[in-house]
Coordinates of C-alpha atoms in Angstrom, one line a residue:
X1 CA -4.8 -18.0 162.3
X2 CA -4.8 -15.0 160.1
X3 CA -2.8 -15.1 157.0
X4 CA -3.6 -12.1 154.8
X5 CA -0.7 -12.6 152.5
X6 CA -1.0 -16.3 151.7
X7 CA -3.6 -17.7 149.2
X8 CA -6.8 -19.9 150.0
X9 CA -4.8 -22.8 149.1
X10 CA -1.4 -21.8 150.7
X11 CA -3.4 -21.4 154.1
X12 CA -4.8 -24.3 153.7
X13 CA -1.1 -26.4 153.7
X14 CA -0.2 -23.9 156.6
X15 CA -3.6 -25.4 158.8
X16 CA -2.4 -28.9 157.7
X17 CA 1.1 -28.2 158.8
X18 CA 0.5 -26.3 161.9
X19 CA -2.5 -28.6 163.4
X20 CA -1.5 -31.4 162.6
X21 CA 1.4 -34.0 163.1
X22 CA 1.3 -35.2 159.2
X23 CA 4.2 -35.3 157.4
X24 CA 3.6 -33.2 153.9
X25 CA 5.3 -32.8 150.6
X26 CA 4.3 -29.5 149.1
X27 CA 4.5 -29.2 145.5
X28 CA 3.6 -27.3 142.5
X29 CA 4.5 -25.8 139.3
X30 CA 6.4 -23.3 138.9
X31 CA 5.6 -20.2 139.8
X32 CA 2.7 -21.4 142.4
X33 CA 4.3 -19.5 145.6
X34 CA 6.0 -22.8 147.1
X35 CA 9.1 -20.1 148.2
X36 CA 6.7 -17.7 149.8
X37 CA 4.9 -20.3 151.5
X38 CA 8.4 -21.6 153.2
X39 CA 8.9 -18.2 154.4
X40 CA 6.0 -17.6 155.6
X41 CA 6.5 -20.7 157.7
X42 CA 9.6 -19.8 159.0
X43 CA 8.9 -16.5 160.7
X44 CA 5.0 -17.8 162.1
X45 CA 5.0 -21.6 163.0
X46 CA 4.2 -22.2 166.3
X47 CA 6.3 -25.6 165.4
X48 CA 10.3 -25.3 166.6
X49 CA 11.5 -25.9 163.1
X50 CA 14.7 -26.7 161.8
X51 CA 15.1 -25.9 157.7
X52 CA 17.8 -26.8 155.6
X53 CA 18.6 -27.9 152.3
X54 CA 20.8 -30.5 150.0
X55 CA 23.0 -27.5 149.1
X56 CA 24.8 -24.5 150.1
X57 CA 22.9 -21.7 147.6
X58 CA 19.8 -23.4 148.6
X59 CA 20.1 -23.3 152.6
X60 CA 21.2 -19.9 152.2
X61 CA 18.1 -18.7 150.7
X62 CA 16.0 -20.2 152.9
X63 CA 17.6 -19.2 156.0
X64 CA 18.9 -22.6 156.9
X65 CA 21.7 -25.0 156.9
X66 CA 22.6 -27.8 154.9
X67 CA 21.2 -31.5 154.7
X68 CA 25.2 -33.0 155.8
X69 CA 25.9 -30.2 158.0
X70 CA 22.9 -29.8 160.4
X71 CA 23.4 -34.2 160.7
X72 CA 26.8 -34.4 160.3
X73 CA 26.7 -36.9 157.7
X74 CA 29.5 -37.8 154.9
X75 CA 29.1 -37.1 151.6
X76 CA 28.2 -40.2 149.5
X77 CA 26.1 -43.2 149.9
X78 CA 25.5 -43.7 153.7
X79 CA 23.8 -47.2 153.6
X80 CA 23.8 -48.9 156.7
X81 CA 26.8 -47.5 158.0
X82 CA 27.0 -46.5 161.2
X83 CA 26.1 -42.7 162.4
X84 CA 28.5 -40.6 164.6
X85 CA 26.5 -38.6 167.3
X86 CA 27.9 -36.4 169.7
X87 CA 25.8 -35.4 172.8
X88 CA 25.4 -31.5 171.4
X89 CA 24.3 -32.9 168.2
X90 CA 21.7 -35.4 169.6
X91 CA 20.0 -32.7 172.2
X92 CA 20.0 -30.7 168.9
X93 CA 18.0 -33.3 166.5
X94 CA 15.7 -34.1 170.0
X95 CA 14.9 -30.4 170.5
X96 CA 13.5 -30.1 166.9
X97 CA 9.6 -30.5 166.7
X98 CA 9.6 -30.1 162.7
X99 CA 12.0 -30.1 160.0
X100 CA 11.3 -28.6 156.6
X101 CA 13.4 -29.7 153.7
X102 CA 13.6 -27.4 150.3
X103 CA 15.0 -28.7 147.1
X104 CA 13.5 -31.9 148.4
X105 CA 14.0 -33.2 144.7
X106 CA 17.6 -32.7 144.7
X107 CA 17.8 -35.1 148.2
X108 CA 18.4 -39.2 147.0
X109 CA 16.6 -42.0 148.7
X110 CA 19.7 -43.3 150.7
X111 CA 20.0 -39.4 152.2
X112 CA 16.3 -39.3 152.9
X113 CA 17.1 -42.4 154.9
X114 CA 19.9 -41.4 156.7
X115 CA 17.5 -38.4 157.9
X116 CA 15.2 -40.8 159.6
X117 CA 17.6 -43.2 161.0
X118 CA 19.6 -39.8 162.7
X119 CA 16.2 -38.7 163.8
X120 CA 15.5 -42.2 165.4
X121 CA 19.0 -42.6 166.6
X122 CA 19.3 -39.6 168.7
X123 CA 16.1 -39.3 170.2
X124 CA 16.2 -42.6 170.7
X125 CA 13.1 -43.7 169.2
X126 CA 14.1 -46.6 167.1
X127 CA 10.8 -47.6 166.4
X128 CA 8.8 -44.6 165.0
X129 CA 9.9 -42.9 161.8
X130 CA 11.9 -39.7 161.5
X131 CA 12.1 -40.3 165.6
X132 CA 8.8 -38.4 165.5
X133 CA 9.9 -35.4 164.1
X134 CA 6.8 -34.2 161.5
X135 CA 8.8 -33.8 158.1
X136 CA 7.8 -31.0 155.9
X137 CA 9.1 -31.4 152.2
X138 CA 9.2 -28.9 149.2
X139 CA 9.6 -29.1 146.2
X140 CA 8.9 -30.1 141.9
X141 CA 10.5 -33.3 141.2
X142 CA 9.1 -32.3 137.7
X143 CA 11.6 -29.6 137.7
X144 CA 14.9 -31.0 140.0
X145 CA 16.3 -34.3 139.7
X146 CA 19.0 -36.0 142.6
X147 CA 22.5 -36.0 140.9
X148 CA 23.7 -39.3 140.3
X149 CA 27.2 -40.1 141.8
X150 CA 29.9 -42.4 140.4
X151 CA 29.4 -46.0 138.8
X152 CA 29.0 -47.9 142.3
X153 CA 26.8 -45.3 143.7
X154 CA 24.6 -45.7 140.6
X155 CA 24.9 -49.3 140.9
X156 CA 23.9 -49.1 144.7
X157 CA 20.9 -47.3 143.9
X158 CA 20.1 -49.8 141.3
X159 CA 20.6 -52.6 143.6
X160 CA 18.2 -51.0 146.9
X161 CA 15.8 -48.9 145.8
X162 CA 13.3 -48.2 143.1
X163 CA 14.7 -45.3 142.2
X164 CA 16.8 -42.5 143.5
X165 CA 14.0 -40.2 144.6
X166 CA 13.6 -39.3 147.8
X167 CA 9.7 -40.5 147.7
X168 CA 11.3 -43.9 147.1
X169 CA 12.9 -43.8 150.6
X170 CA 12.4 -47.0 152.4
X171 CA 11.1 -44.9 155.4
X172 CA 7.8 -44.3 153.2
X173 CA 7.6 -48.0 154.1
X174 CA 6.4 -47.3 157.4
X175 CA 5.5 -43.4 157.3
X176 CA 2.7 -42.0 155.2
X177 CA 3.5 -38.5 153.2
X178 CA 0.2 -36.3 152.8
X179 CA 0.6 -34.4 148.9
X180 CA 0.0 -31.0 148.3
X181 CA -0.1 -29.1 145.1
X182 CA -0.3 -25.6 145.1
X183 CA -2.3 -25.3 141.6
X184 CA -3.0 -21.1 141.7
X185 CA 0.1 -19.8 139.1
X186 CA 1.6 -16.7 140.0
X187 CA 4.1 -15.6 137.8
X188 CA 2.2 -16.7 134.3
X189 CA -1.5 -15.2 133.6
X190 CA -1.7 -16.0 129.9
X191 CA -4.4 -19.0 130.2
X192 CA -2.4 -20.8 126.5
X193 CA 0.8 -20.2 128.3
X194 CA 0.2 -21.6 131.5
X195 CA -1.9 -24.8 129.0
X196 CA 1.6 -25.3 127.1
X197 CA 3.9 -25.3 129.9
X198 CA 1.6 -28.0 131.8
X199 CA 2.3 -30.4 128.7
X200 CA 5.9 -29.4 128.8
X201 CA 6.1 -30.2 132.7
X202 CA 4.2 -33.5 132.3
X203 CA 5.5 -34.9 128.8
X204 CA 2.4 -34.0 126.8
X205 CA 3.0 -31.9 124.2
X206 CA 1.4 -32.2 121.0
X207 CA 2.8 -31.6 117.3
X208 CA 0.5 -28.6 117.6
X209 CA 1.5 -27.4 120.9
X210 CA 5.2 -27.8 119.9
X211 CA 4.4 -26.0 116.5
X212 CA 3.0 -22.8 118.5
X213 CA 5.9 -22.7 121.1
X214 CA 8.4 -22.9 118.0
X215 CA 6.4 -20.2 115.6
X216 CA 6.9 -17.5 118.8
X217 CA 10.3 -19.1 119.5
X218 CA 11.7 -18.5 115.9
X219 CA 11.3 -14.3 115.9
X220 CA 14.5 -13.1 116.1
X221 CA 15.5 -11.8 119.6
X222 CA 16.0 -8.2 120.8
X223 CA 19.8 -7.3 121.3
X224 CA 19.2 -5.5 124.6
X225 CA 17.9 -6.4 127.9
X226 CA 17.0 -10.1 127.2
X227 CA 18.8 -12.8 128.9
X228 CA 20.3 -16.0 127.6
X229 CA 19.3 -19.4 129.6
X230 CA 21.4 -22.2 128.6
X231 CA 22.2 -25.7 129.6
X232 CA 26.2 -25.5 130.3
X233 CA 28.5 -23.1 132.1
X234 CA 30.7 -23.1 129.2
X235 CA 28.1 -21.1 127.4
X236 CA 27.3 -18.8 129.9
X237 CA 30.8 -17.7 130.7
X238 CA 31.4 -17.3 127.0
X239 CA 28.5 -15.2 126.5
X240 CA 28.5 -13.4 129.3
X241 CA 32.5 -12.4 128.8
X242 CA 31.8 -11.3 125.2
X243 CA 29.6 -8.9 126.5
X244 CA 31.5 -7.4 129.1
X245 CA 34.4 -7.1 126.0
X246 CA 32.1 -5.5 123.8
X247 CA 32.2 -2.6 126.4
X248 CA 34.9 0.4 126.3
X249 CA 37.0 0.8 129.4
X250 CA 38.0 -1.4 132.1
X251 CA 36.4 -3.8 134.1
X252 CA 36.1 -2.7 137.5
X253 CA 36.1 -5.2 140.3
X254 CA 34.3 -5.6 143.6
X255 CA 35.3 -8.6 145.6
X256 CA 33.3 -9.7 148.4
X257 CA 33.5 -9.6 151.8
X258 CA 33.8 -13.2 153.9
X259 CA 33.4 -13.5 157.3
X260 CA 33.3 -16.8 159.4
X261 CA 33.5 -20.2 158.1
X262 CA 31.4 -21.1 154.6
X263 CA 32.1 -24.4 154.1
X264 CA 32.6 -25.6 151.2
X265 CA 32.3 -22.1 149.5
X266 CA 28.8 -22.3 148.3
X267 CA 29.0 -18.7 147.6
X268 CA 25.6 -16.8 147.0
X269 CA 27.0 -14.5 144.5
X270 CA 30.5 -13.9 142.5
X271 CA 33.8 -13.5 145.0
X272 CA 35.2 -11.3 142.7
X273 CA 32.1 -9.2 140.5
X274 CA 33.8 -7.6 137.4
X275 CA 31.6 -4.8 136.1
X276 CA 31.7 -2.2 133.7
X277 CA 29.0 0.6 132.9
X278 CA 26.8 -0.7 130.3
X279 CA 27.0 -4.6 131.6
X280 CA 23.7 -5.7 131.8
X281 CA 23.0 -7.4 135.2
X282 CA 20.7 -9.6 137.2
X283 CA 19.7 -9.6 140.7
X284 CA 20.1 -12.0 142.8
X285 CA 17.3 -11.5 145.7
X286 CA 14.7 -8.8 146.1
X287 CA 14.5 -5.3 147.2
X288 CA 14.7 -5.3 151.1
X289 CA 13.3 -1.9 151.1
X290 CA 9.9 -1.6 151.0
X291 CA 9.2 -0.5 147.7
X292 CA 9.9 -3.7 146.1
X293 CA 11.9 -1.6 143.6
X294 CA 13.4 -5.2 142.1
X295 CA 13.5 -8.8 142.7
X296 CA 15.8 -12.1 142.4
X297 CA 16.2 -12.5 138.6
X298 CA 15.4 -8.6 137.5
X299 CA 17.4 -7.7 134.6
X300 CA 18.7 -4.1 134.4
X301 CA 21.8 -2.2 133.0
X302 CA 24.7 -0.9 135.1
X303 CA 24.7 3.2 134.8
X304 CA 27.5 4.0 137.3
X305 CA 30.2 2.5 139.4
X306 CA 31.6 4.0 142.4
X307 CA 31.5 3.6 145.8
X308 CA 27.7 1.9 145.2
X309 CA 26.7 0.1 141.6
X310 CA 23.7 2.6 140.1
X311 CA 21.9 0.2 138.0
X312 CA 18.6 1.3 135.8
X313 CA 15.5 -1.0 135.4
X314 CA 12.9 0.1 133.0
X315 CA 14.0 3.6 132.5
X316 CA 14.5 3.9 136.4
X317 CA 17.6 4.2 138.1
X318 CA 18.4 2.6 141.4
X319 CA 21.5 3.2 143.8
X320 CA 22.5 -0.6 145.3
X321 CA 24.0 -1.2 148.2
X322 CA 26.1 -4.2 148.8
X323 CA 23.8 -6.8 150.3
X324 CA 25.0 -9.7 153.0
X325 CA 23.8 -13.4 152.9
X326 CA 24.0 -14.7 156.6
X327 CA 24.6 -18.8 156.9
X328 CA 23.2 -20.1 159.8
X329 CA 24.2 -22.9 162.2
X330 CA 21.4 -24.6 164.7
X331 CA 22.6 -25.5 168.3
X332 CA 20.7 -26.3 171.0
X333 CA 21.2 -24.1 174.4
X334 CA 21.1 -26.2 177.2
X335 CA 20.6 -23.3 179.5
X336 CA 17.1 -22.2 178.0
X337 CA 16.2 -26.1 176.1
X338 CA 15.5 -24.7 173.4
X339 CA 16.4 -24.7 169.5
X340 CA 18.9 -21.4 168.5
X341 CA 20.3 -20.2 165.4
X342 CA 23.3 -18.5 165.2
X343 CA 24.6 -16.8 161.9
X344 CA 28.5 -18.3 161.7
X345 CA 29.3 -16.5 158.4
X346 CA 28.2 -14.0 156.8
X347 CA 28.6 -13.3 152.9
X348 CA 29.0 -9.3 151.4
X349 CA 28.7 -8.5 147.8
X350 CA 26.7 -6.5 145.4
X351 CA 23.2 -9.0 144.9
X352 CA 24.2 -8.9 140.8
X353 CA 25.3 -10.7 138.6
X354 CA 26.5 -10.7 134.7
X355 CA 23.5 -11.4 132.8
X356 CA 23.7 -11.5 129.2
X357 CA 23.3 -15.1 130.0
X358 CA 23.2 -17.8 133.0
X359 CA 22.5 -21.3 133.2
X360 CA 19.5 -23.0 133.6
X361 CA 19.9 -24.5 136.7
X362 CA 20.6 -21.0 137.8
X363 CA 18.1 -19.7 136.8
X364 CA 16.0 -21.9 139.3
X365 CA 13.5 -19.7 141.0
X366 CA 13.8 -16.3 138.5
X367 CA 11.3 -14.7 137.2
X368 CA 12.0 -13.1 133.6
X369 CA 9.7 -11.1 131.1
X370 CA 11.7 -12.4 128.4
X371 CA 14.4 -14.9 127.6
X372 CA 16.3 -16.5 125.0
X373 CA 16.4 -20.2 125.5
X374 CA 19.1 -22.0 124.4
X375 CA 19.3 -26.0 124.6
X376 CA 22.4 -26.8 122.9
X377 CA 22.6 -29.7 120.9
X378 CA 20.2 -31.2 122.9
X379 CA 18.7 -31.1 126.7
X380 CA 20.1 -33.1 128.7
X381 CA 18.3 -33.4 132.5
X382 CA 14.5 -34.0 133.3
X383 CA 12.7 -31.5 133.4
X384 CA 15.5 -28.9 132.1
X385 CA 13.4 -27.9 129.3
X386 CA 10.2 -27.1 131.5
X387 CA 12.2 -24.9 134.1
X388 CA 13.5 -22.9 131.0
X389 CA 10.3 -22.3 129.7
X390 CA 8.7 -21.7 133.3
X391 CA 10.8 -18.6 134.4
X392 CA 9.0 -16.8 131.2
X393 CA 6.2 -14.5 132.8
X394 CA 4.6 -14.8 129.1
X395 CA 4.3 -16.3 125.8
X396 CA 5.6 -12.9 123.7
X397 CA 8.8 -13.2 125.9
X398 CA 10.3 -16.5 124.4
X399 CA 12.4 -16.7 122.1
X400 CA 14.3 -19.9 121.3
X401 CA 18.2 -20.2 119.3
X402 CA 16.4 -23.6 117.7
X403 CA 13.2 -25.4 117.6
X404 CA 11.8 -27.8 120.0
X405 CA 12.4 -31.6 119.4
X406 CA 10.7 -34.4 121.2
X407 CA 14.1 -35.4 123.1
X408 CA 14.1 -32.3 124.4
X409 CA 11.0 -32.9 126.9
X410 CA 12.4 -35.7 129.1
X411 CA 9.9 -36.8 132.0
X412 CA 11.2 -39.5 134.7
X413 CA 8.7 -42.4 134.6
X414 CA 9.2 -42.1 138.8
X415 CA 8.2 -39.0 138.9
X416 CA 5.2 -39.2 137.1
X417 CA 4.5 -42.6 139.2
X418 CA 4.8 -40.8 142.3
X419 CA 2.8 -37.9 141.2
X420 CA 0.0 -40.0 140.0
X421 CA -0.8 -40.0 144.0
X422 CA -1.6 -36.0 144.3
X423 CA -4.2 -35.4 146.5
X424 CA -6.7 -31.8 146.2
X425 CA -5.9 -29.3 148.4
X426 CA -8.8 -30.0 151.2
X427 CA -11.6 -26.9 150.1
X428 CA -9.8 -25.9 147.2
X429 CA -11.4 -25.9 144.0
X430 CA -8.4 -27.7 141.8

């Protein structure tokens, strides 16, 4: 198989994937091409796939559908209850060969269960896991955790399972998951760098390391063209509104254009985008042209509003179109037997965002040359502190509202369990 654009070690989880039946959890920093290597996936497996995700933003960037929707499952624990299957949705599950899972971290162990016992349940294969479906997982547990529900759910959770990872799925039990981390870090280059934000990622950071990240954080930050990452939407919408006041004249608005059924409104960008020249913008997926003139998470500053937003990007200007986010629905065509997917809605809007500042959890998968990080009175998730840090292309471009403290590097003791059991990518030099 000839794979040009992939990396040694991203072909190599391609060969695993396409020859053999394993099931595989692909991890990795960030910044190690995990995203590429999904899409790469879905436009050459040989595999009939099936991709989706535990939420709506996240199955429509991957070109999928959601976890609940593509199953038909309820929202909340599932436990043993029993699974509604109509015949169109069991020829659908039987027709899939693989099924590929992003934001793996984000899916609980009860959900990861109630994946298999669908699988099983319409393909009627009771006794062989995930009904025989390969299962193709990716993911950094180091950087998403599941959400915890209410008290009970917690209290379930605590009750049945180890944790609430999906790696501490009972169907691990009986199935065994094959580990590979992609190691070779794009988006960093700075060898210090990429050393500090390993210790950040794994809970390691020295007084030392913690002294160097807060000397460069401490500079005082630029007033232009930097974004703010923060822990809370409350922040965000403050800052971001204080700069779009700062700016003479009115806001102008573009709403988006809906077509179709979206769900639960998962939208891909703002409904209603209010813009004004000078607002300094992000966008929110890369250039479709060939030129790669931007991609998801480029900051720039809005020139000219008309009939298309004219935004400029280091001293360039670019004309952008409105761009549209397709959601997709899988059915399965009993005239040809085969899997289909079918867009059912499609989503219309300017890919941009106000971006004086956006939260950290949005920020999931951007790629910035500088940004100010701000943790509030303290960070509050796993692994929040590492995905701030990791959407930094370099050291110079950090700059922090306060120093570092220990509580603000929180590692899950599961996850570093479960990631004790990495495995080297077979002929890769880790």
């Amino acid at each position: 198989m000839d794979l040009p654009e992939l990396s040694p070690e991203q072909q190599a989880v391609v060969a695993a994937i396409e020859n053999t039946r394993d099931h595989i959890f692909v991890t990795g920093r960030a910044g190690t091409g995990k995203s590429t290597l999904l899409e790469y996936l879905s436009w050459h497996s040989s595999h009939t796939l099936a991709i989706c995700a535990p939420t709506g933003v996240a199955a429509l960037n991957v070109g999928g559908q959601t976890i609940h929707s593509l199953f038909r499952l309820p929202i909340g624990v599932i436990a043993d209850h029993d699974i509604d299957q109509p015949p169109e949705l069991r020829k659908l599950l039987s027709a899939i060969d693989t099924l590929v899972i992003d934001e793996v971290s984000m899916v609980n162990a009860d959900l990861m269960d109630a994946i298999d016992r669908s699988l099983r349940q319409a393909r009627q294969r009771p006794h062989e896991a995930f009904g025989g479906v390969q299962i193709i997982l990716f993911g950094d547990p180091y950087q998403l955790a599941p959400v915890p529900g209410e008290n009970d759910e917690r209290a379930y959770f605590a009750d049945h399972y180890r944790s609430m990872w999906f790696f501490d799925a009972k169907v691990w039990d009986e199935a065994d998951l094959r580990i590979f981390e992609l190691t070779t870090i794009h988006r960093q280059h700075e060898l210090e760098f990429k050393q500090l934000l390993t210790a950040v990622r794994h809970g390691q950071v020295t007084a030392e390391m913690a002294g160097r990240l807060n000397e460069v954080g401490a500079r005082p930050a630029p007033t232009d063209g930097v974004i703010t990452l923060a822990t809370t939407n409350a922040t965000v919408n403050r800052i971001n509104a204080q700069g779009l006041g700062r700016l003479p004249g009115r806001a102008l608005s573009a709403v988006a254009d809906v077509t179709g059924d979206f769900g639960n409104r998962a939208y891909p960008a703002d409904e209603k985008l209010e813009l004004k020249v000078g607002a300094q913008v992000m966008f929110l997926r890369n250039d479709t042209g060939g030129d790669r003139r931007w991609v998801n998470g480029t900051i720039g500053e809005v020139v000219k509003i008309a009939d298309t937003v004219t935004v400029e990007v280091d001293g360039e200007r670019h004309e952008v179109q409105p761009a549209v986010w397709e959601r997709y629905k899988y059915s399965y065509s009993p005239v040809t037997k085969t899997l289909r997917k079918d867009v059912v809605a499609e989503f219309t809007q300017f890919p941009l965002r106000l971006a004086w500042a956006v939260t950290i959890h949005k920020s999931q998968g951007k790629t910035y040359d500088r940004a100010i990080i701000d943790l509030g009175p303290r960070s509050f998730a796993p692994g929040q502190t590492y995905v701030a840090l990791s959407r930094i292309t370099e050291l110079e471009g950090l700059y922090l509202t306060r120093p570092l403290r220990p509580s603000d590097i929180i590692v899950d003791p599961a996850v570093q369990r479960f990631m004790s059991t990495v495995q080297a990518i077979p002929g890769i030099q880790a």
